[in-house]
mmCIF file of C-alpha atoms in Angstrom:
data_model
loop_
_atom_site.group_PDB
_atom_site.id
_atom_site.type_symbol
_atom_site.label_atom_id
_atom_site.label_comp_id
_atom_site.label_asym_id
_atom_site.label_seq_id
_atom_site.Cartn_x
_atom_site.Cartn_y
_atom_site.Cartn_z
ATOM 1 C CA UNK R 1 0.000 0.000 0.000
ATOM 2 C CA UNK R 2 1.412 3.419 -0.638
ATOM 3 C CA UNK R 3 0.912 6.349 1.778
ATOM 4 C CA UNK R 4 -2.690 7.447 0.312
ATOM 5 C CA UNK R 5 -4.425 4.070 0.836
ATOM 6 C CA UNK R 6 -4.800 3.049 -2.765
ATOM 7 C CA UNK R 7 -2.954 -0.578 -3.459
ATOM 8 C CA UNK R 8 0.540 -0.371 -5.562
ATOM 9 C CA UNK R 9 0.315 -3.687 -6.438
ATOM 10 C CA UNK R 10 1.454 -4.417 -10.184
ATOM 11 C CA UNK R 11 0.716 -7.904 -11.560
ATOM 12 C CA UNK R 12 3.208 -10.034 -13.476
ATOM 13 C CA UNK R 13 0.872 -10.830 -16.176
ATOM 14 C CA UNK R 14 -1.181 -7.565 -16.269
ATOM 15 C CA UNK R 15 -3.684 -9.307 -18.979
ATOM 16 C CA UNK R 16 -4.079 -12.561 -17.337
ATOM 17 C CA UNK R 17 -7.263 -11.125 -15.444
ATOM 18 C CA UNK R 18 -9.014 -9.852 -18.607
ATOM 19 C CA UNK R 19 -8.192 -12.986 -20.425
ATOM 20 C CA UNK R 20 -9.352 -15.167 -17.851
ATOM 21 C CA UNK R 21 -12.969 -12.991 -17.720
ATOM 22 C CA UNK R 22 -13.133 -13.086 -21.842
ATOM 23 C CA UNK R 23 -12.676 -16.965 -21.332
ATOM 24 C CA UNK R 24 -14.919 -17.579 -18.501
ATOM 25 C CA UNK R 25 -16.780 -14.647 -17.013
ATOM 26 C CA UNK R 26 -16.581 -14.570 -13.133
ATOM 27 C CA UNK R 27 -13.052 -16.469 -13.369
ATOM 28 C CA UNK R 28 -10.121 -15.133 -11.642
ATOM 29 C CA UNK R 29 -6.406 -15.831 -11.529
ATOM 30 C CA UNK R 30 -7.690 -16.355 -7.675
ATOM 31 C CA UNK R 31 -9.593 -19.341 -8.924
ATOM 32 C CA UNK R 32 -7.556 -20.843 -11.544
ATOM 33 C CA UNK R 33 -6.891 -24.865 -11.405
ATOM 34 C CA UNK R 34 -4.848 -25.198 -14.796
ATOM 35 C CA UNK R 35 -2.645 -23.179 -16.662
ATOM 36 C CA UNK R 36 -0.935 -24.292 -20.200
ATOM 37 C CA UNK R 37 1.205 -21.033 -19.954
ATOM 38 C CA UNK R 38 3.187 -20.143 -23.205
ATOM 39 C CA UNK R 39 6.864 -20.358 -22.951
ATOM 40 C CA UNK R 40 7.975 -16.515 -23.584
ATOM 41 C CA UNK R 41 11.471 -15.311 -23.382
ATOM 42 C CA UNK R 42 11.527 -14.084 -19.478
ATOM 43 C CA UNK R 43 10.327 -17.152 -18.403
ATOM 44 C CA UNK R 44 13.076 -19.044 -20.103
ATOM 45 C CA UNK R 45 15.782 -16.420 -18.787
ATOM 46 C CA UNK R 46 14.867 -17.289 -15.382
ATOM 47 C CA UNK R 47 12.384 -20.026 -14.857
ATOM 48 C CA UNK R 48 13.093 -20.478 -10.931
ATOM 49 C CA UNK R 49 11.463 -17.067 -10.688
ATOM 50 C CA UNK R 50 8.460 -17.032 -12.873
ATOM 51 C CA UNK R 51 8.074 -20.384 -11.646
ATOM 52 C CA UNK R 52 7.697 -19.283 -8.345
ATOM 53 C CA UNK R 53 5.764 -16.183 -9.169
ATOM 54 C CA UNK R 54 3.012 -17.835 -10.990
ATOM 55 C CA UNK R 55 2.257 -20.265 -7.857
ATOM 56 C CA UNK R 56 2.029 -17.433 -5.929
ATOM 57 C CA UNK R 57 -0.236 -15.519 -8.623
ATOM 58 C CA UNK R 58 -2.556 -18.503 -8.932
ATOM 59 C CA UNK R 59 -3.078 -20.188 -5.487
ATOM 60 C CA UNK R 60 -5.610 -21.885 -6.421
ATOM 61 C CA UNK R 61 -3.691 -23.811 -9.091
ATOM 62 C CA UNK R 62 -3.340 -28.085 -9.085
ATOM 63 C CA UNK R 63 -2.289 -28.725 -12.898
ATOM 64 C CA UNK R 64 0.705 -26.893 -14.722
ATOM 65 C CA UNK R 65 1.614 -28.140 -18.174
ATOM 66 C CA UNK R 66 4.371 -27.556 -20.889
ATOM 67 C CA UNK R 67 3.447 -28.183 -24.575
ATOM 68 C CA UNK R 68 6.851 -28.599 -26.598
ATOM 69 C CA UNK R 69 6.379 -28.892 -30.334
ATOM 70 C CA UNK R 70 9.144 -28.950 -32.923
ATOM 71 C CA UNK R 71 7.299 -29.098 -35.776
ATOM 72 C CA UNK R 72 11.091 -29.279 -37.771
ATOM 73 C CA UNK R 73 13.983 -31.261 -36.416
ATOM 74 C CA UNK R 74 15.505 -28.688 -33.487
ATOM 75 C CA UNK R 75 19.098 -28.005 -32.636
ATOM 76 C CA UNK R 76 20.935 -29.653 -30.033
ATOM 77 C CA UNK R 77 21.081 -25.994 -28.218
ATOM 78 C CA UNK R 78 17.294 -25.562 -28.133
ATOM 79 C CA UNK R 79 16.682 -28.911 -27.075
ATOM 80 C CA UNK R 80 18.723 -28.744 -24.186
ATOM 81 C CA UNK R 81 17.923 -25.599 -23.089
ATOM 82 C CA UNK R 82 14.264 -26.762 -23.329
ATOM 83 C CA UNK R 83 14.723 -30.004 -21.011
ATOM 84 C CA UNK R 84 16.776 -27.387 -18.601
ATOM 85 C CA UNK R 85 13.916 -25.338 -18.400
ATOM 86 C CA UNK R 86 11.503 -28.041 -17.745
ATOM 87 C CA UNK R 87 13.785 -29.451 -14.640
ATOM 88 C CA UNK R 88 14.126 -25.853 -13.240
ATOM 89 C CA UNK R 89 10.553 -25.921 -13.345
ATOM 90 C CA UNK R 90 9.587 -29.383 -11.745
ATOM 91 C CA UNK R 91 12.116 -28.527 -9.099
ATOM 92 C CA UNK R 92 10.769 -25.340 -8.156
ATOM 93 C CA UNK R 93 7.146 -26.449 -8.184
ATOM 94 C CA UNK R 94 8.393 -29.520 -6.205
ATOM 95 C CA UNK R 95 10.097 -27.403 -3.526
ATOM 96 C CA UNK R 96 7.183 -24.773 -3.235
ATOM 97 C CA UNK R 97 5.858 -23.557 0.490
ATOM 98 C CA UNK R 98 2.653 -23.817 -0.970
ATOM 99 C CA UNK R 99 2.479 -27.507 -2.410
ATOM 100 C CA UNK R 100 -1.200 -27.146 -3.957
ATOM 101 C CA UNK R 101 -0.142 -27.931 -7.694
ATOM 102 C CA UNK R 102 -0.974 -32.109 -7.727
ATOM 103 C CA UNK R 103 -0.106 -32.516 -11.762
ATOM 104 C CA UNK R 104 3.259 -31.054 -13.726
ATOM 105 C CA UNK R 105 1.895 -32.334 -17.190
ATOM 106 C CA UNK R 106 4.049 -32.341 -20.252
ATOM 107 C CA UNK R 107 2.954 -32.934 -23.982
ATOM 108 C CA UNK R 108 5.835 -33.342 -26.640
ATOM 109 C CA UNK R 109 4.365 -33.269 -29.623
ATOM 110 C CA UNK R 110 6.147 -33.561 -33.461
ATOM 111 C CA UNK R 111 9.655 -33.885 -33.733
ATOM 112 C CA UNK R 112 9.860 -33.650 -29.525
ATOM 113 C CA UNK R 113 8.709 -37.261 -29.045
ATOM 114 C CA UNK R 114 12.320 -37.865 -29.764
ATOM 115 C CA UNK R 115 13.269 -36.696 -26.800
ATOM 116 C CA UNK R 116 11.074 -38.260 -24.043
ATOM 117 C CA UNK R 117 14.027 -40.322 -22.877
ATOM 118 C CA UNK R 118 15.826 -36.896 -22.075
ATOM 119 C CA UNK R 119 12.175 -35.534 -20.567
ATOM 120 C CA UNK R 120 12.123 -38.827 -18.388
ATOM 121 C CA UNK R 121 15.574 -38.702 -16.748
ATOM 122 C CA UNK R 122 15.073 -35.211 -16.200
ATOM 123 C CA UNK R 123 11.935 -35.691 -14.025
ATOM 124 C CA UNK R 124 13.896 -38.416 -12.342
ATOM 125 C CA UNK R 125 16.384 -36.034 -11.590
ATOM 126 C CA UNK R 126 13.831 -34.172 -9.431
ATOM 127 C CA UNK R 127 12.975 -35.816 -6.024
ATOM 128 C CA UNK R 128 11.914 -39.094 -7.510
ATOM 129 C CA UNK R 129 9.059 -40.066 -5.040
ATOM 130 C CA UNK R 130 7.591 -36.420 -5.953
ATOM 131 C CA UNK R 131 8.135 -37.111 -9.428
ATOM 132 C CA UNK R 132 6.189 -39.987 -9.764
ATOM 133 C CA UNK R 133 3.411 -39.185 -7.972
ATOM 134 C CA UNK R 134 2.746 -35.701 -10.201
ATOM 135 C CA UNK R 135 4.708 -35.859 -13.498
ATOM 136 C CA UNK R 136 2.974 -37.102 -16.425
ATOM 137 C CA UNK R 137 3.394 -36.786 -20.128
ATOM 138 C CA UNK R 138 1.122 -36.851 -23.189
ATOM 139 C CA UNK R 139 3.227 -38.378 -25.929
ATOM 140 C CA UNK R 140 1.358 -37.188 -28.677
ATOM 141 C CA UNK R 141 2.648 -38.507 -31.980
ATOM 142 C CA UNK R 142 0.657 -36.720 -34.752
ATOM 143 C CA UNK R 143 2.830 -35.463 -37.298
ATOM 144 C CA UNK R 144 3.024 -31.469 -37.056
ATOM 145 C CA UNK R 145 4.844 -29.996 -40.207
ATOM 146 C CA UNK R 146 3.804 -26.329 -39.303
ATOM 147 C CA UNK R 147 2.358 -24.104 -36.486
ATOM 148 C CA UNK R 148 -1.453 -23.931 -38.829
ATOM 149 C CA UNK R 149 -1.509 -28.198 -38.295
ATOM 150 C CA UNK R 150 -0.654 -27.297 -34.503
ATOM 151 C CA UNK R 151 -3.580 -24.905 -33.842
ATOM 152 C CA UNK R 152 -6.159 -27.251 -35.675
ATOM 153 C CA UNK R 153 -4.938 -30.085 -33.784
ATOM 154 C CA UNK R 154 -5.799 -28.091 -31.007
ATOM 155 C CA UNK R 155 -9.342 -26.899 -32.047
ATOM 156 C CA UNK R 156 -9.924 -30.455 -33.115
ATOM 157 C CA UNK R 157 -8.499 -31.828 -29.716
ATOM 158 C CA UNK R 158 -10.806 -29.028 -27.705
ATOM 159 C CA UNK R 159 -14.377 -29.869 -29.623
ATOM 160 C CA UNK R 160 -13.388 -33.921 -28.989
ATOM 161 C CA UNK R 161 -12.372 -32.594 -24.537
ATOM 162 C CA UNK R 162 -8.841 -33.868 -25.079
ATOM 163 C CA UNK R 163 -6.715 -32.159 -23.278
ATOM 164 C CA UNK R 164 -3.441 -32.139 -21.826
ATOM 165 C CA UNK R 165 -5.263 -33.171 -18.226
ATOM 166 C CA UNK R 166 -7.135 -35.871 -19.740
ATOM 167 C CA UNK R 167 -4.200 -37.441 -22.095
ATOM 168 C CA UNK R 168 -1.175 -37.157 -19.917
ATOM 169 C CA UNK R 169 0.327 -40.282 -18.557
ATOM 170 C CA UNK R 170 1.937 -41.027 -14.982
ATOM 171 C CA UNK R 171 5.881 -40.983 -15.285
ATOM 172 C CA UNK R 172 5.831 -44.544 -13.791
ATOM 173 C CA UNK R 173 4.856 -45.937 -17.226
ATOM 174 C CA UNK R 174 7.746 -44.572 -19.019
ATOM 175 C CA UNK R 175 9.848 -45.350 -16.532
ATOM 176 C CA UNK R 176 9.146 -49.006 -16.683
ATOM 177 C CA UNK R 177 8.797 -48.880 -20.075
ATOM 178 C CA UNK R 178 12.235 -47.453 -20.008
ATOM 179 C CA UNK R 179 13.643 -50.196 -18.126
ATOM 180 C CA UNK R 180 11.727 -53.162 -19.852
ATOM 181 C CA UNK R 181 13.664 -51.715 -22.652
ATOM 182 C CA UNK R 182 17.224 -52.372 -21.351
#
């Protein structure tokens, strides 16, 4: 509060609110369960933080997902700084004072499917009992050539109520899986 009374309070993601009331009217970030959040540049630069900010934003919040899609073959660099993000974020959602968010949901999607095994080990990395209890994936395998096939997938996906929430997969099945397969 500043010294006239009035609230200096500035949010992180000034639209969020008028998004959220376009979307669902009477919704607020107060309310929010599950967030898909895009993947913008500050977030990448320091993902501990945002991390951290959005839990406190949305307290209300059980299920975070990550949607990686290479719809052409990536670079080594992108990949890797991709999977770092990701472990920055299950570690700082796993260490959180506030331990409401139940699901850390992944989809890899395209030319990303690739790279579960990396996605995998990197969830193991986290505290592994936390980990498997919360981490899932959606290993969607639909060839995506382009960013137009993405958003109709995602129209088509939305009129049929698949979802992220409803496709995602408990890590314990790739991590058998992984070790059936050595």
């Amino acid at each position: 509060m500043s010294g006239s009374g009035q609230s200096t309070f500035q949010p992180i993601f000034p639209e969020l609110t008028t998004h959220l009331s376009a979307i669902s009217p009477g919704t607020t970030a107060l309310s929010l369960t599950k967030l898909l959040p895009a993947l913008f540049p500050e977030f990448v630069r320091d993902t501990a933080q945002w991390t951290r900010r959005l839990l406190e934003l949305l307290p209300s919040l059980t299920h975070l997902g990550l949607s990686y899609v290479y719809p052409k073959e990536p670079d080594q660099n992108e990949v890797e700084e991709d999977i770092r993000v990701y472990e920055v974020l299950l570690r700082t959602v796993s260490t959180c004072q506030t331990p409401c968010v139940q699901v850390t949901a992944l989809r890899l999607t395209g030319r990303a499917v690739t790279r579960l095994d990396a996605y995998v080990n990197a969830a193991r990395r986290i505290d592994e009992d936390w980990a498997m209890r919360r981490v899932r994936f959606w290993v969607d395998e639909r060839v995506i050539e382009d960013w137009t096939v993405e958003r109709e997938l995602l129209i088509d996906d939305a009129r049929l109520e698949r979802s992220i929430w409803t496709e995602a997969k408990p890590l314990s099945l790739y991590v058998v899986a992984a070790i059936a397969a050595t």
